[in-house]
CSV table of C-alpha atoms in Angstrom, one decimal:
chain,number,residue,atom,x,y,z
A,1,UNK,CA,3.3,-43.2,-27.3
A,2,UNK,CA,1.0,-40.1,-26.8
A,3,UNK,CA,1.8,-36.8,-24.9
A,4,UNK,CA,-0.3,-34.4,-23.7
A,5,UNK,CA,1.1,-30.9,-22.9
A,6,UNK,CA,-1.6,-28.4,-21.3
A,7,UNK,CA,0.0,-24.4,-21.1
A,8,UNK,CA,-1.6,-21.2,-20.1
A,9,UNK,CA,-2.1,-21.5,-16.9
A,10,UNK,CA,-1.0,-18.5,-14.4
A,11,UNK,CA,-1.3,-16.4,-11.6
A,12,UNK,CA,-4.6,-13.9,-12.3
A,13,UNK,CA,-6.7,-11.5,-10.5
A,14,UNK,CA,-10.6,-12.2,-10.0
A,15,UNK,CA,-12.8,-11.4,-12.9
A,16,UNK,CA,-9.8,-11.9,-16.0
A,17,UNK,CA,-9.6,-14.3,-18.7
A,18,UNK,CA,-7.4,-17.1,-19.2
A,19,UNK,CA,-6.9,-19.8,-22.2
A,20,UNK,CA,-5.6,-23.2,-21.7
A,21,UNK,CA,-4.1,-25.5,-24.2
A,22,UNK,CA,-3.6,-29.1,-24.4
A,23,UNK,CA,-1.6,-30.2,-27.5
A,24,UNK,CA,-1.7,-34.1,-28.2
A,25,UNK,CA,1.4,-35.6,-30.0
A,26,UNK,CA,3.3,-38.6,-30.7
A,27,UNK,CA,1.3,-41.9,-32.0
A,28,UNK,CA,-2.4,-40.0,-32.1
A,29,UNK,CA,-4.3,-41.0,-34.8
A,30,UNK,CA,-7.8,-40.1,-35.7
A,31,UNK,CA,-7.4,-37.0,-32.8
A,32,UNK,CA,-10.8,-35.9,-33.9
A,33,UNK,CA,-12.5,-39.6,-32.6
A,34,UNK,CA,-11.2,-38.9,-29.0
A,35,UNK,CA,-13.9,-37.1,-26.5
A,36,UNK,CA,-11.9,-34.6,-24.8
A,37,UNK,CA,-12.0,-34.0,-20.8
A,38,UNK,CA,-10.9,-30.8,-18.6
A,39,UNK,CA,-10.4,-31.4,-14.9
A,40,UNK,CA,-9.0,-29.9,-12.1
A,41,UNK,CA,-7.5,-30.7,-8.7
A,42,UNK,CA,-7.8,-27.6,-6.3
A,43,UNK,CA,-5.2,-27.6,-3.8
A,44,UNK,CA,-5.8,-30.4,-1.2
A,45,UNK,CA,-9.2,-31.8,-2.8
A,46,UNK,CA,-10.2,-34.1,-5.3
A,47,UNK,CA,-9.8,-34.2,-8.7
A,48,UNK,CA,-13.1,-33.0,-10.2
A,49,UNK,CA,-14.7,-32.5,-13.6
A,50,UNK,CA,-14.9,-29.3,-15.5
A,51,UNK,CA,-15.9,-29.6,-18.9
A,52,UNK,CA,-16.4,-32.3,-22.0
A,53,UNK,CA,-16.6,-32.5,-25.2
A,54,UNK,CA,-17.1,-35.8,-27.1
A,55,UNK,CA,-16.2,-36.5,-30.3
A,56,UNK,CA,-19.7,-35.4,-31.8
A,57,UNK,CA,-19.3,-31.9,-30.7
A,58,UNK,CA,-21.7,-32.5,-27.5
A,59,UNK,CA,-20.4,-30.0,-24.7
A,60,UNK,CA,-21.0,-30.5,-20.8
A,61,UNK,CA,-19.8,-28.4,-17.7
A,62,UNK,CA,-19.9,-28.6,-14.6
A,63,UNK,CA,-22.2,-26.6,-12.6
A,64,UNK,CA,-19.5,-24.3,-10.8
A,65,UNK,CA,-18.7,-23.2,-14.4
A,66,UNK,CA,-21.1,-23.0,-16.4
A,67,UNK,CA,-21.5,-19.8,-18.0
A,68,UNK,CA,-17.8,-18.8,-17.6
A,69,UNK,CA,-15.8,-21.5,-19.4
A,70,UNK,CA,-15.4,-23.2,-23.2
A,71,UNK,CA,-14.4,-26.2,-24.2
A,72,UNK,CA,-13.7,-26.4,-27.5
A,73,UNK,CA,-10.9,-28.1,-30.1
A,74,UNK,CA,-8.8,-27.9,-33.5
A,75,UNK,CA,-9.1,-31.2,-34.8
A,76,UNK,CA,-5.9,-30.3,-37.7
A,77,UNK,CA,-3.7,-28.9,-34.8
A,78,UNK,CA,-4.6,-31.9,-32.2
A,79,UNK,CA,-5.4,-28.9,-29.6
A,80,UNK,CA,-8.4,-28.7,-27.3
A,81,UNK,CA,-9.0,-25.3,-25.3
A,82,UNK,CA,-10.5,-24.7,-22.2
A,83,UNK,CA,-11.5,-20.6,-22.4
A,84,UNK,CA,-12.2,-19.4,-18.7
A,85,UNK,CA,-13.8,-16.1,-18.5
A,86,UNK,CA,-14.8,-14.2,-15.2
A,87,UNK,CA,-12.5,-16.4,-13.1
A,88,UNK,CA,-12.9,-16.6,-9.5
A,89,UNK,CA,-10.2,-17.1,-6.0
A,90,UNK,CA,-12.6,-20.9,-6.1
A,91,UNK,CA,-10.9,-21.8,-9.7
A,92,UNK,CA,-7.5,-22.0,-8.5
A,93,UNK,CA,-6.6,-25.4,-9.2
A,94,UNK,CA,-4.1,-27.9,-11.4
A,95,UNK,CA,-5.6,-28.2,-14.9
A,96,UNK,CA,-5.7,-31.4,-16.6
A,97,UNK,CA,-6.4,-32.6,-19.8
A,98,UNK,CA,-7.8,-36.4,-20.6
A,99,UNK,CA,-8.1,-37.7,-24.2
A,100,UNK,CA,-9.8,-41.3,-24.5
A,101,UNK,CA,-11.7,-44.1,-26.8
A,102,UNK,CA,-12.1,-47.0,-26.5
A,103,UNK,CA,-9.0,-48.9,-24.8
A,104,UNK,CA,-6.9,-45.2,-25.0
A,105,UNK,CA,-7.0,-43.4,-21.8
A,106,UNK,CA,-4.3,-40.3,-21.6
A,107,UNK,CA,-3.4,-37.3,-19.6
A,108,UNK,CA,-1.5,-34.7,-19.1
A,109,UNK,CA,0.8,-33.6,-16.3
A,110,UNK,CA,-1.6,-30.0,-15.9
A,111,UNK,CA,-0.9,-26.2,-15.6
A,112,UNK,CA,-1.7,-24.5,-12.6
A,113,UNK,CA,-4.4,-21.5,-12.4
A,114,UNK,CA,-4.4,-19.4,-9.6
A,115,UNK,CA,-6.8,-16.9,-8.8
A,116,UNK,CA,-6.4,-13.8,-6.7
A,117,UNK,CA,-9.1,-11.7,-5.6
């Protein structure tokens, strides 16, 4: 069994900073072989893609944050990050975090950003 735990998500003005964590734990082996994927679900849409990054370091974001927002991990600690810089009233969403290869497909139950401008 794997769990996925995202934090840092909280109520924020337009143009601050957040970090968000997603710790993986339980039966994880070989964390650094597992792409890692931020999404979000703004309230009463879709779920949508924000950000990647598979397990050869290769990065992609989605257009509406590009610019603004990290991805990255810490392949010792089993953490990835999402850094989101400049946010804006259009980020405020549920944050989730999704770990797979192969056959292993996890995810998180999110954090929730809101943005206030």
């Amino acid at each position: 069994q794997v769990q996925l735990v995202e934090s840092g998500g909280e109520s924020v003005q337009s143009g601050r900073s957040l970090r968000l964590s997603c710790v993986a734990s339980g039966a994880i082996s070989s964390f650094s072989h597992y792409h890692a994927i931020w999404y979000r679900q703004p309230p009463g849409k879709e779920r949508e893609f924000v950000a990647s990054l598979f397990s050869g370091g290769t990065t992609n974001y989605s257009d509406s944050v590009k610019g603004r927002f990290t991805i990255s991990r810490d392949n010792v600690r089993n953490i990835v990050y999402l850094r989101m810089d400049d946010l804006k009233p259009e980020d405020t969403a549920r944050y989730y975090c999704n770990l797979y290869s192969g056959r292993d497909n996890y995810w998180g139950q999110g954090t929730q950003v809101t943005v206030s401008s």
